[in-house]
PDB file of C-alpha atoms in Angstrom:
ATOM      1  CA  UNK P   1     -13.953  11.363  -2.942  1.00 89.00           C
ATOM      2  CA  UNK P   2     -17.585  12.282  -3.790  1.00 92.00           C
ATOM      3  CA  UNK P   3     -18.667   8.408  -2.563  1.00 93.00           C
ATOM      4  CA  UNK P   4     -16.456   7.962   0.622  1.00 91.00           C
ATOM      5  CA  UNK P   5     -17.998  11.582   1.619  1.00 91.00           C
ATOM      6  CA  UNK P   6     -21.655  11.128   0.833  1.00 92.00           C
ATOM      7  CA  UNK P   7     -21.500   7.306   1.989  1.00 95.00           C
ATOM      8  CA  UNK P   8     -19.605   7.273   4.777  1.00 92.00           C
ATOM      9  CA  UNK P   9     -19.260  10.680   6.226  1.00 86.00           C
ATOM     10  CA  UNK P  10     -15.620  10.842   8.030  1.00 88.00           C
ATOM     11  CA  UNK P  11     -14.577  12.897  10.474  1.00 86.00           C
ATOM     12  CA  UNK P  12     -12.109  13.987   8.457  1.00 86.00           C
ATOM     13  CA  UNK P  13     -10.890  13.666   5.044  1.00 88.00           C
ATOM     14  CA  UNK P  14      -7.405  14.552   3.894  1.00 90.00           C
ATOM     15  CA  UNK P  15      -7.612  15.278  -0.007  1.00 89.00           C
ATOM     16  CA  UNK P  16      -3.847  15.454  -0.429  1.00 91.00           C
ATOM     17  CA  UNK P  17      -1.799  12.834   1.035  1.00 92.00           C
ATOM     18  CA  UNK P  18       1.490  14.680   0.660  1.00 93.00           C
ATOM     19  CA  UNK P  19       0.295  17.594   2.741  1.00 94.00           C
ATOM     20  CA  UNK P  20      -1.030  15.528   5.511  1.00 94.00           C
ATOM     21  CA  UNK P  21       0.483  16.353   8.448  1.00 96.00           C
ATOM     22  CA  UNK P  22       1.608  12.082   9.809  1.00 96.00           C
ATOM     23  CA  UNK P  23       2.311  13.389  13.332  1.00 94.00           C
ATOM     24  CA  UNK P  24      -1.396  14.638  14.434  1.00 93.00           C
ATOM     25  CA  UNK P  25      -3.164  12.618  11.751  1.00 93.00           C
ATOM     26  CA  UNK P  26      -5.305  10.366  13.984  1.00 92.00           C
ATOM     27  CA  UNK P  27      -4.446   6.994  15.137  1.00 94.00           C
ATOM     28  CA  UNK P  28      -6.023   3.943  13.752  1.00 95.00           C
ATOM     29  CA  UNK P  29      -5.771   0.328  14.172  1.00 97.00           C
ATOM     30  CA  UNK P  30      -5.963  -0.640  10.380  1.00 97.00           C
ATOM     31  CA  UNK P  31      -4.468   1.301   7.500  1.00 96.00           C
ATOM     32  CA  UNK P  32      -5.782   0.353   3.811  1.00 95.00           C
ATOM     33  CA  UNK P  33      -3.189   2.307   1.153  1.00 95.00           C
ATOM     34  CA  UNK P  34      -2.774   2.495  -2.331  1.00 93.00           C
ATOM     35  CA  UNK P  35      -0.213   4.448  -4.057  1.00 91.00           C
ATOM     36  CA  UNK P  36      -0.315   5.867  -7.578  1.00 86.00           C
ATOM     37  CA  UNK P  37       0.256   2.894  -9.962  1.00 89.00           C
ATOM     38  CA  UNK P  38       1.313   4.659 -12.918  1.00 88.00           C
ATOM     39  CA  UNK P  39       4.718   5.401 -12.068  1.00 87.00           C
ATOM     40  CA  UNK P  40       5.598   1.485 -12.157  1.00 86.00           C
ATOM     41  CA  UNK P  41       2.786  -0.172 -14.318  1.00 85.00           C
ATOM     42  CA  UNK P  42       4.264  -1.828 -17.370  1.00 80.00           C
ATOM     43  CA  UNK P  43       1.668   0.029 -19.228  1.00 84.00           C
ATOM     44  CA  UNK P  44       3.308   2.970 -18.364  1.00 79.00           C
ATOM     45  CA  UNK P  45       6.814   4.866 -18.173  1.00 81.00           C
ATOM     46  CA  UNK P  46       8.313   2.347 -15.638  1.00 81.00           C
ATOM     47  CA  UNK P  47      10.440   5.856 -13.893  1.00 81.00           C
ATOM     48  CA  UNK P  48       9.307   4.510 -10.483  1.00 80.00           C
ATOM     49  CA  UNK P  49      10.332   7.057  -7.480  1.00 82.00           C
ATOM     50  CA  UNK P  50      11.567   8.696 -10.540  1.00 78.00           C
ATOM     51  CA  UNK P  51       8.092   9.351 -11.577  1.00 83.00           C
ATOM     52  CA  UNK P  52       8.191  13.330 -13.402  1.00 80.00           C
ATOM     53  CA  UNK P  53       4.787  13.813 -11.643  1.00 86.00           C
ATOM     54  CA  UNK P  54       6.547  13.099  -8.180  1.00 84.00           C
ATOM     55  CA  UNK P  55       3.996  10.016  -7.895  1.00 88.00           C
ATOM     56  CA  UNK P  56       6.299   7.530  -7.167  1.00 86.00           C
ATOM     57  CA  UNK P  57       7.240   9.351  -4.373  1.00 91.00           C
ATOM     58  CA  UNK P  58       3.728   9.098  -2.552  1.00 92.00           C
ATOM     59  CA  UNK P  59       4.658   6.024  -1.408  1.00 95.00           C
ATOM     60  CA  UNK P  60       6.772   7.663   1.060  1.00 95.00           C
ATOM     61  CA  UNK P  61       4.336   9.721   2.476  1.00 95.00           C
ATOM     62  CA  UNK P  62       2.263   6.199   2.653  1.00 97.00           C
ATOM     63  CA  UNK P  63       4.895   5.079   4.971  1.00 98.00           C
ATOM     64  CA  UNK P  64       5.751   8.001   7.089  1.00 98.00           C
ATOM     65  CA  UNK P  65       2.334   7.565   8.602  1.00 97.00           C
ATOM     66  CA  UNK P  66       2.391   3.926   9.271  1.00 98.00           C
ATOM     67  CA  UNK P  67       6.101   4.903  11.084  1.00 98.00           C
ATOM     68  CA  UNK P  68       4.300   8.031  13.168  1.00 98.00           C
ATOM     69  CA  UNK P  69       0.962   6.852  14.102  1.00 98.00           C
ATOM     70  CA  UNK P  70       1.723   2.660  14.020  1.00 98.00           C
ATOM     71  CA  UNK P  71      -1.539   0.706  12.897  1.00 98.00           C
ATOM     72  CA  UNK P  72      -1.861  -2.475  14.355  1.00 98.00           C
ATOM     73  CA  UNK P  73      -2.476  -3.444  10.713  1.00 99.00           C
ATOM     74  CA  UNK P  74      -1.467  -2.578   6.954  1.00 99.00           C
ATOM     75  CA  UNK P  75      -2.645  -3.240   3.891  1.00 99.00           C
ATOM     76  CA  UNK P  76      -1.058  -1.709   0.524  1.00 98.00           C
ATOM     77  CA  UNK P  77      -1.618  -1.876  -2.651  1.00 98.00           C
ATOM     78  CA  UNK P  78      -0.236  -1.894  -6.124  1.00 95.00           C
ATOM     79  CA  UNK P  79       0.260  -2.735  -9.829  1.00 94.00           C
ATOM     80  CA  UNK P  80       2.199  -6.210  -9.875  1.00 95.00           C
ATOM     81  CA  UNK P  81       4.342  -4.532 -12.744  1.00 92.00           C
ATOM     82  CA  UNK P  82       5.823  -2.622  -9.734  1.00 93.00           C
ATOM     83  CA  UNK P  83       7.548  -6.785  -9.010  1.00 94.00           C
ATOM     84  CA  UNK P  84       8.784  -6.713 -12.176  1.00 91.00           C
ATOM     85  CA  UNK P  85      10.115  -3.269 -13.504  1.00 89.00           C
ATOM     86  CA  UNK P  86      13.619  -2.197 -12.751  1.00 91.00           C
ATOM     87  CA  UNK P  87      14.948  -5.962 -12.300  1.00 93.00           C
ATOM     88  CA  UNK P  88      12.273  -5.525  -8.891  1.00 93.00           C
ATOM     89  CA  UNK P  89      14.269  -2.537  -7.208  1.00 94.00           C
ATOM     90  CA  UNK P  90      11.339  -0.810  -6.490  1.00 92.00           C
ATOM     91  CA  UNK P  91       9.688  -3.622  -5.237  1.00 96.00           C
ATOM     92  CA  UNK P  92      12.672  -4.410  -2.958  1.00 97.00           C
ATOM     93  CA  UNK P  93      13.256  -0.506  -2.045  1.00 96.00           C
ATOM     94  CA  UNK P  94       9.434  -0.583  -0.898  1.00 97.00           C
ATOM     95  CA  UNK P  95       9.747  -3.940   1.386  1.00 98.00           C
ATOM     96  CA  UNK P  96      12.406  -3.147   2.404  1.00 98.00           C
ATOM     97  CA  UNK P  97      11.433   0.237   3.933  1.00 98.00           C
ATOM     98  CA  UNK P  98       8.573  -1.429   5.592  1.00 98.00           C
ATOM     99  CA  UNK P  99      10.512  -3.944   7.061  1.00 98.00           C
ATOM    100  CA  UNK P 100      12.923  -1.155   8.468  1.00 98.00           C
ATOM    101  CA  UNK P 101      10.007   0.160  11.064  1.00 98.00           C
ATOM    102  CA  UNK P 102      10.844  -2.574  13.002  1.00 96.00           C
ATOM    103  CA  UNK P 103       8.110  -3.805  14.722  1.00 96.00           C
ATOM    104  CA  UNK P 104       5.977  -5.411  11.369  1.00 98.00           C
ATOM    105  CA  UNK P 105       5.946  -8.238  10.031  1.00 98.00           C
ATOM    106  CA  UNK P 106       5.559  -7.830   5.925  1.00 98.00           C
ATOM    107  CA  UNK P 107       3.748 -10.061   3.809  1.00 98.00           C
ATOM    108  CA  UNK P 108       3.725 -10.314   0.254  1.00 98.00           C
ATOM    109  CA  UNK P 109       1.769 -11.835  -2.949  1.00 98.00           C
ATOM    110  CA  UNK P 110       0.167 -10.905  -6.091  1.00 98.00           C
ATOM    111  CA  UNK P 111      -3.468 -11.635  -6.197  1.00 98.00           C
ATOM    112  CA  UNK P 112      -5.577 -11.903  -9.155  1.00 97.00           C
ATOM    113  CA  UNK P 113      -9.347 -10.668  -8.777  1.00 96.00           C
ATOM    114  CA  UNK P 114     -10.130 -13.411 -11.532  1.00 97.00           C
ATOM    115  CA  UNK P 115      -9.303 -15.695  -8.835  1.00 97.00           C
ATOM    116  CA  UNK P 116     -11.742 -14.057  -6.133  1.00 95.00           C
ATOM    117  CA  UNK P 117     -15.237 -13.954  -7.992  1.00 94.00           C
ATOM    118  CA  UNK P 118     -14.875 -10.696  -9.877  1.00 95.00           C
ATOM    119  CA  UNK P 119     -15.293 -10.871 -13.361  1.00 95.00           C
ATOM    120  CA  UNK P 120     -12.220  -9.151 -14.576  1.00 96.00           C
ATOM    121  CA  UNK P 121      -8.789 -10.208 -14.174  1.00 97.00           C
ATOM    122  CA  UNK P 122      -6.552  -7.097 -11.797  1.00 95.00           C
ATOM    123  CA  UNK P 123      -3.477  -8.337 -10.683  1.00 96.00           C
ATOM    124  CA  UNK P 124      -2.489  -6.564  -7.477  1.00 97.00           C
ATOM    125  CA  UNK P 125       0.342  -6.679  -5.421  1.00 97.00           C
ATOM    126  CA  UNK P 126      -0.058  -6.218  -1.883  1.00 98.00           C
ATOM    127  CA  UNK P 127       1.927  -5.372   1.508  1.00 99.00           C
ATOM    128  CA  UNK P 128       0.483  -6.777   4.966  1.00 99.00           C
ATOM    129  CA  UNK P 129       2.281  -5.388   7.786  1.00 99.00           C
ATOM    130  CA  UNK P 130       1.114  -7.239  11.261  1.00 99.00           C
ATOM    131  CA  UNK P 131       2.923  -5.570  14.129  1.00 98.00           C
ATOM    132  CA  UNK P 132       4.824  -8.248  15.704  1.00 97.00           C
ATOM    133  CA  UNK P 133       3.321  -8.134  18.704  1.00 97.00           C
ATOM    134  CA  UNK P 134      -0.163  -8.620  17.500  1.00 97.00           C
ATOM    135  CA  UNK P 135       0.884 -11.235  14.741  1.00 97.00           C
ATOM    136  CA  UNK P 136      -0.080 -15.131  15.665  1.00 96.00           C
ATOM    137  CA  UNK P 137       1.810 -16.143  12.537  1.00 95.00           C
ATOM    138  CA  UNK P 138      -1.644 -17.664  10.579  1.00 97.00           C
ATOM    139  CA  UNK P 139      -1.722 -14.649   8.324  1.00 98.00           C
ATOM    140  CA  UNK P 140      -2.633 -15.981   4.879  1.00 98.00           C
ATOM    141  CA  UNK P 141      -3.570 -14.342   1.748  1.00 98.00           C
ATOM    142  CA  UNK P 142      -7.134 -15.929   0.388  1.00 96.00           C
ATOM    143  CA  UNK P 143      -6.771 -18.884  -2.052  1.00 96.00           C
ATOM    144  CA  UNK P 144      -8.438 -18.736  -5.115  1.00 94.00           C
ATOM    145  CA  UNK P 145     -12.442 -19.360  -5.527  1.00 92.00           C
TER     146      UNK P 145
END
């Protein structure tokens, strides 16, 4: 919080997600989202929307804004445990609900940032939604380095 405000100075900041109000939160063209991982990392409990904490659930609240306020573009992000845990339900339960807006497309693959120049290895899964209108169908997620 401390960097984003000192480096980049928004308009406004919203320090809790889940009290956000989705309906006058302003419009933008792309939305960048990550959702607690903790709730379906395989280094964790694996409860998923289950989640004690209620962080699974955040990725609802992730949603209901790209539903009220429609980016032209998404980008989410995750632990690629959250593939694998539960048999993939939550992984399914999540595309699915993004493909239910209606007017994305949804793309999906695990990246490794070994595989990108950064000297660690972090794989991610992520979620690009292209509304359809605005998708030319050469979406592609980077090959390795």
């Amino acid at each position: 919080k401390q960097t984003i405000l000192e480096n980049f100075r928004p308009r406004k900041f919203f320090d809790d997600v889940t009290k956000r109000d989705n309906a006058t939160t302003p419009r933008t063209d792309l939305y960048v989202a990550g959702f607690p991982c903790q709730p379906f990392s395989t280094a964790g409990l694996m409860k998923g929307f289950a989640d004690a904490r209620g962080r699974g659930e955040i990725f609802w609240h992730v949603r209901d804004y790209i539903d009220k306020r429609r980016p032209r573009v998404f980008v989410l992000e995750n632990v690629s445990g959250l593939k694998k845990i539960s048999g993939g339900q939550y992984f399914r339960a999540i595309h699915e609900a993004l493909l239910q807006l209606g007017t994305y497309n949804v793309y999906t693959d695990i990246v490794d940032t070994k595989d990108h120049g950064l000297p660690h290895s972090r794989r991610r899964i992520y979620f690009v939604g292209i509304q359809s209108i605005w998708d030319d169908q050469t979406f592609a997620f980077p090959e390795p380095v």
